[in-house]
């Protein structure tokens, strides 16, 4: 699963809107939207915030 799919899956498992998820991570709504639409990948800082959540929700990422 790529980051776009993983982030969308994670957000849905956490039962959050894109805006709520953005607030939770401390990023903008547009950033989450771009991640989910595979326009941008998360920064290293964002990946560090996301990593424990992916682990908690058992989401595996193919980070090529």
C-alpha atoms as a printed R data frame, in Angstrom:
   type eleno elety resid chain resno       x      y      z
1  ATOM     1    CA   UNK     A     1   0.000  0.000  0.000
2  ATOM     2    CA   UNK     A     2   1.403  3.423 -0.889
3  ATOM     3    CA   UNK     A     3   1.265  6.456  1.403
4  ATOM     4    CA   UNK     A     4  -1.851  7.883 -0.275
5  ATOM     5    CA   UNK     A     5  -3.842  4.701  0.314
6  ATOM     6    CA   UNK     A     6  -2.385  4.174  3.785
7  ATOM     7    CA   UNK     A     7  -3.222  7.684  4.984
8  ATOM     8    CA   UNK     A     8  -6.774  7.474  3.691
9  ATOM     9    CA   UNK     A     9  -7.220  4.043  5.286
10 ATOM    10    CA   UNK     A    10  -5.769  5.288  8.575
11 ATOM    11    CA   UNK     A    11  -7.994  8.369  8.628
12 ATOM    12    CA   UNK     A    12 -11.093  6.260  7.985
13 ATOM    13    CA   UNK     A    13 -10.131  3.744 10.686
14 ATOM    14    CA   UNK     A    14  -9.743  6.664 13.104
15 ATOM    15    CA   UNK     A    15 -13.210  7.870 11.982
16 ATOM    16    CA   UNK     A    16 -12.023 11.389 11.161
17 ATOM    17    CA   UNK     A    17 -12.689 13.861  8.404
18 ATOM    18    CA   UNK     A    18  -9.724 15.245  6.495
19 ATOM    19    CA   UNK     A    19 -10.013 18.455  8.529
20 ATOM    20    CA   UNK     A    20 -10.067 16.600 11.854
21 ATOM    21    CA   UNK     A    21  -7.135 14.448 10.780
22 ATOM    22    CA   UNK     A    22  -5.191 17.528  9.683
23 ATOM    23    CA   UNK     A    23  -5.818 19.213 13.049
24 ATOM    24    CA   UNK     A    24  -4.789 16.029 14.864
25 ATOM    25    CA   UNK     A    25  -1.471 15.933 12.985
26 ATOM    26    CA   UNK     A    26  -0.892 19.674 13.057
27 ATOM    27    CA   UNK     A    27  -0.980 20.119  9.286
28 ATOM    28    CA   UNK     A    28  -3.399 21.852  6.943
29 ATOM    29    CA   UNK     A    29  -6.475 20.314  5.359
30 ATOM    30    CA   UNK     A    30  -4.854 20.853  1.944
31 ATOM    31    CA   UNK     A    31  -1.823 18.852  3.009
32 ATOM    32    CA   UNK     A    32  -3.923 15.842  3.989
33 ATOM    33    CA   UNK     A    33  -5.909 16.190  0.767
34 ATOM    34    CA   UNK     A    34  -2.705 16.246 -1.318
35 ATOM    35    CA   UNK     A    35  -1.365 13.213  0.526
36 ATOM    36    CA   UNK     A    36  -4.558 11.231 -0.067
37 ATOM    37    CA   UNK     A    37  -4.667 12.202 -3.746
38 ATOM    38    CA   UNK     A    38  -1.024 11.157 -4.144
39 ATOM    39    CA   UNK     A    39   0.122 14.631 -5.180
40 ATOM    40    CA   UNK     A    40   2.676 14.847 -2.363
41 ATOM    41    CA   UNK     A    41   4.191 12.424  0.116
42 ATOM    42    CA   UNK     A    42   4.503 13.282  3.792
43 ATOM    43    CA   UNK     A    43   7.654 14.967  5.051
44 ATOM    44    CA   UNK     A    44   9.999 13.097  7.363
45 ATOM    45    CA   UNK     A    45   8.482 14.991 10.303
46 ATOM    46    CA   UNK     A    46   4.972 13.902  9.298
47 ATOM    47    CA   UNK     A    47   6.113 10.312  8.702
48 ATOM    48    CA   UNK     A    48   7.425 10.236 12.271
49 ATOM    49    CA   UNK     A    49   3.983 11.274 13.530
50 ATOM    50    CA   UNK     A    50   2.218  8.776 11.279
51 ATOM    51    CA   UNK     A    51   4.465  5.753 11.970
52 ATOM    52    CA   UNK     A    52   3.066  4.849 15.409
53 ATOM    53    CA   UNK     A    53  -0.481  5.279 14.098
54 ATOM    54    CA   UNK     A    54   0.178  2.958 11.155
55 ATOM    55    CA   UNK     A    55   1.588  0.418 13.594
56 ATOM    56    CA   UNK     A    56  -1.351  0.762 15.995
57 ATOM    57    CA   UNK     A    57  -3.901  0.262 13.198
58 ATOM    58    CA   UNK     A    58  -1.809 -2.470 11.502
59 ATOM    59    CA   UNK     A    59  -1.365 -0.627  8.213
60 ATOM    60    CA   UNK     A    60   1.683 -1.650  6.194
61 ATOM    61    CA   UNK     A    61   3.331  0.736  3.783
62 ATOM    62    CA   UNK     A    62   5.410 -0.059  0.745
63 ATOM    63    CA   UNK     A    63   7.757  2.961  0.912
64 ATOM    64    CA   UNK     A    64   9.665  2.659 -2.362
